[in-house]
């Protein structure tokens, strides 16, 4: 309901006070409906909390920890030789009496055999598994950075839909006040108010229904998408943080959460972005480093393939016990020493093909690394250009468009109150104010999304150089 009153009697002397009181009342409504929302009583999920929960419950990070332990264990295991082989046998036992002391050739033989690795195969296998363990650490870094970006983008979608619903509520409140104001003027016969004025405002109110449906759909979809990072649906009491002032500035909130682990302020981070050459610095991004590590793994595979061209040696020793003869004559025991070696020279073509295949795979990994760096750097350039344009648009809205639309709204209201304007112009002017705020909210959200994507690219590399120092 409106918060203003009008005289019930319609006469010429009463029309002027009615206009004045209605004008001041409606100006007050139009200037106050854009104020900030009151603090939300329900529990809100900040971006910092969302990021912590996503990292804490991410199955891949837990799996990488187990895989790293596995590769470390395999690196240790691969450094050992093959198990020695022990053999025991009774040799040359006569079948006509099965007596152990009947024939001089009968003996009980115990042997020991040790097979050596083929060249330095064990050393290269150990180094390979150590590199694979390091790969899991880098993959976890890449996963954390990716999680931060994806959770941030989903969280921003949720915040945008929530705050847009707030703007629609304000638009509805505005139109309701205009409907009350127009209805009062029409019922009292003030000025040139007509039934068409009321119908225009009602039509504008009806058009809000579709906007509400779209906004709630976006909110529910974003909320559902956000819950997948936590492994369970969000509780109904959890809501998105709302703006504390108007216009809304969600950018600061998101960046504070994203930059927490980097010890960088927003201005310092923007300086890093501006002064960094992406094609060189992004070589140390986890995504690119994973391909570098893969190249190191393939290099070890090349070394292992080359070791297959070397002979494999085995040494054995045995002791043969002979029992004394039946007539009491002593029989000497036997000691045997032996060596075995394979001859890998007859399948040289196969070995050369294996080495060539491993070398080609290593070269392909090097090419993939360069392609990944180019992709990351090009993406960084696009994001930097987008951020610059969004910052310019943000400044334009804050310094000009908001003030201009507010003045236009006041002017149209004054013209309509003095019977020199049209109610449609009043509605459109005031709805334009809401639209400008909605556009500014979109710019703020898109700017935050762009900064989150830039943080994904630059913060891991910044951490890499910081650790080097």
GROMACS .gro file of N, CA and C in nm, residues 23 58 69 76 99 107 136 141 149 160 179 203 211 216 231 235 239 248 285 289 308 350 356 375 383 405 407 444 447:
model
   87
   23UNK      N    1   0.324   1.417  -0.475
   23UNK     CA    2   0.454   1.430  -0.540
   23UNK      C    3   0.567   1.399  -0.443
   58UNK      N    4   3.681  -3.277  -0.202
   58UNK     CA    5   3.706  -3.316  -0.341
   58UNK      C    6   3.766  -3.458  -0.345
   69UNK      N    7   5.140  -4.176  -0.289
   69UNK     CA    8   5.198  -4.279  -0.202
   69UNK      C    9   5.229  -4.406  -0.281
   76UNK      N   10   6.049  -4.710  -0.469
   76UNK     CA   11   6.136  -4.784  -0.378
   76UNK      C   12   6.145  -4.930  -0.419
   99UNK      N   13   6.839  -9.657  -0.399
   99UNK     CA   14   6.931  -9.638  -0.285
   99UNK      C   15   7.020  -9.518  -0.312
  107UNK      N   16   7.330  -8.779  -0.614
  107UNK     CA   17   7.363  -8.666  -0.526
  107UNK      C   18   7.238  -8.586  -0.492
  136UNK      N   19   5.176  -3.611  -0.933
  136UNK     CA   20   5.054  -3.608  -0.853
  136UNK      C   21   5.046  -3.480  -0.770
  141UNK      N   22   4.785  -2.938  -0.737
  141UNK     CA   23   4.788  -2.791  -0.746
  141UNK      C   24   4.696  -2.743  -0.858
  149UNK      N   25   3.839  -2.178  -0.945
  149UNK     CA   26   3.775  -2.106  -1.055
  149UNK      C   27   3.633  -2.153  -1.077
  160UNK      N   28   2.436  -1.371  -0.847
  160UNK     CA   29   2.370  -1.284  -0.943
  160UNK      C   30   2.219  -1.308  -0.946
  179UNK      N   31   0.105   0.232  -0.908
  179UNK     CA   32  -0.034   0.193  -0.929
  179UNK      C   33  -0.124   0.259  -0.825
  203UNK      N   34   0.001  -0.368  -1.655
  203UNK     CA   35   0.069  -0.449  -1.757
  203UNK      C   36   0.218  -0.465  -1.722
  211UNK      N   37   0.991  -1.249  -1.561
  211UNK     CA   38   1.125  -1.219  -1.510
  211UNK      C   39   1.153  -1.296  -1.380
  216UNK      N   40   1.434  -1.711  -1.073
  216UNK     CA   41   1.432  -1.825  -0.981
  216UNK      C   42   1.487  -1.952  -1.046
  231UNK      N   43   2.924  -3.269  -0.247
  231UNK     CA   44   2.880  -3.406  -0.234
  231UNK      C   45   2.744  -3.423  -0.172
  235UNK      N   46   2.169  -2.705   0.231
  235UNK     CA   47   2.054  -2.694   0.321
  235UNK      C   48   1.966  -2.577   0.278
  239UNK      N   49   2.172  -1.941   0.221
  239UNK     CA   50   2.140  -1.847   0.114
  239UNK      C   51   2.266  -1.779   0.065
  248UNK      N   52   2.558  -0.265  -0.605
  248UNK     CA   53   2.625  -0.381  -0.546
  248UNK      C   54   2.766  -0.392  -0.603
  285UNK      N   55   5.265  -2.263  -1.529
  285UNK     CA   56   5.131  -2.294  -1.481
  285UNK      C   57   5.119  -2.445  -1.462
  289UNK      N   58   5.297  -2.742  -1.661
  289UNK     CA   59   5.398  -2.822  -1.590
  289UNK      C   60   5.363  -2.970  -1.593
  308UNK      N   61   6.683  -5.213  -2.289
  308UNK     CA   62   6.640  -5.345  -2.335
  308UNK      C   63   6.734  -5.401  -2.440
  350UNK      N   64   6.312  -5.495  -3.368
  350UNK     CA   65   6.203  -5.471  -3.272
  350UNK      C   66   6.245  -5.371  -3.165
  356UNK      N   67   6.227  -4.593  -3.099
  356UNK     CA   68   6.172  -4.486  -3.183
  356UNK      C   69   6.032  -4.447  -3.137
  375UNK      N   70   4.787  -2.176  -2.562
  375UNK     CA   71   4.644  -2.167  -2.530
  375UNK      C   72   4.621  -2.085  -2.403
  383UNK      N   73   4.124  -1.237  -2.160
  383UNK     CA   74   4.068  -1.197  -2.031
  383UNK      C   75   4.115  -1.059  -1.990
  405UNK      N   76   1.979   0.854  -1.503
  405UNK     CA   77   1.849   0.787  -1.498
  405UNK      C   78   1.768   0.833  -1.377
  407UNK      N   79   1.782   1.137  -1.243
  407UNK     CA   80   1.729   1.270  -1.277
  407UNK      C   81   1.613   1.259  -1.375
  444UNK      N   82   2.945  -0.610  -1.277
  444UNK     CA   83   3.022  -0.647  -1.158
  444UNK      C   84   3.045  -0.798  -1.152
  447UNK      N   85   3.281  -0.899  -1.431
  447UNK     CA   86   3.417  -0.856  -1.395
  447UNK      C   87   3.477  -0.950  -1.291
   0.00000   0.00000   0.00000
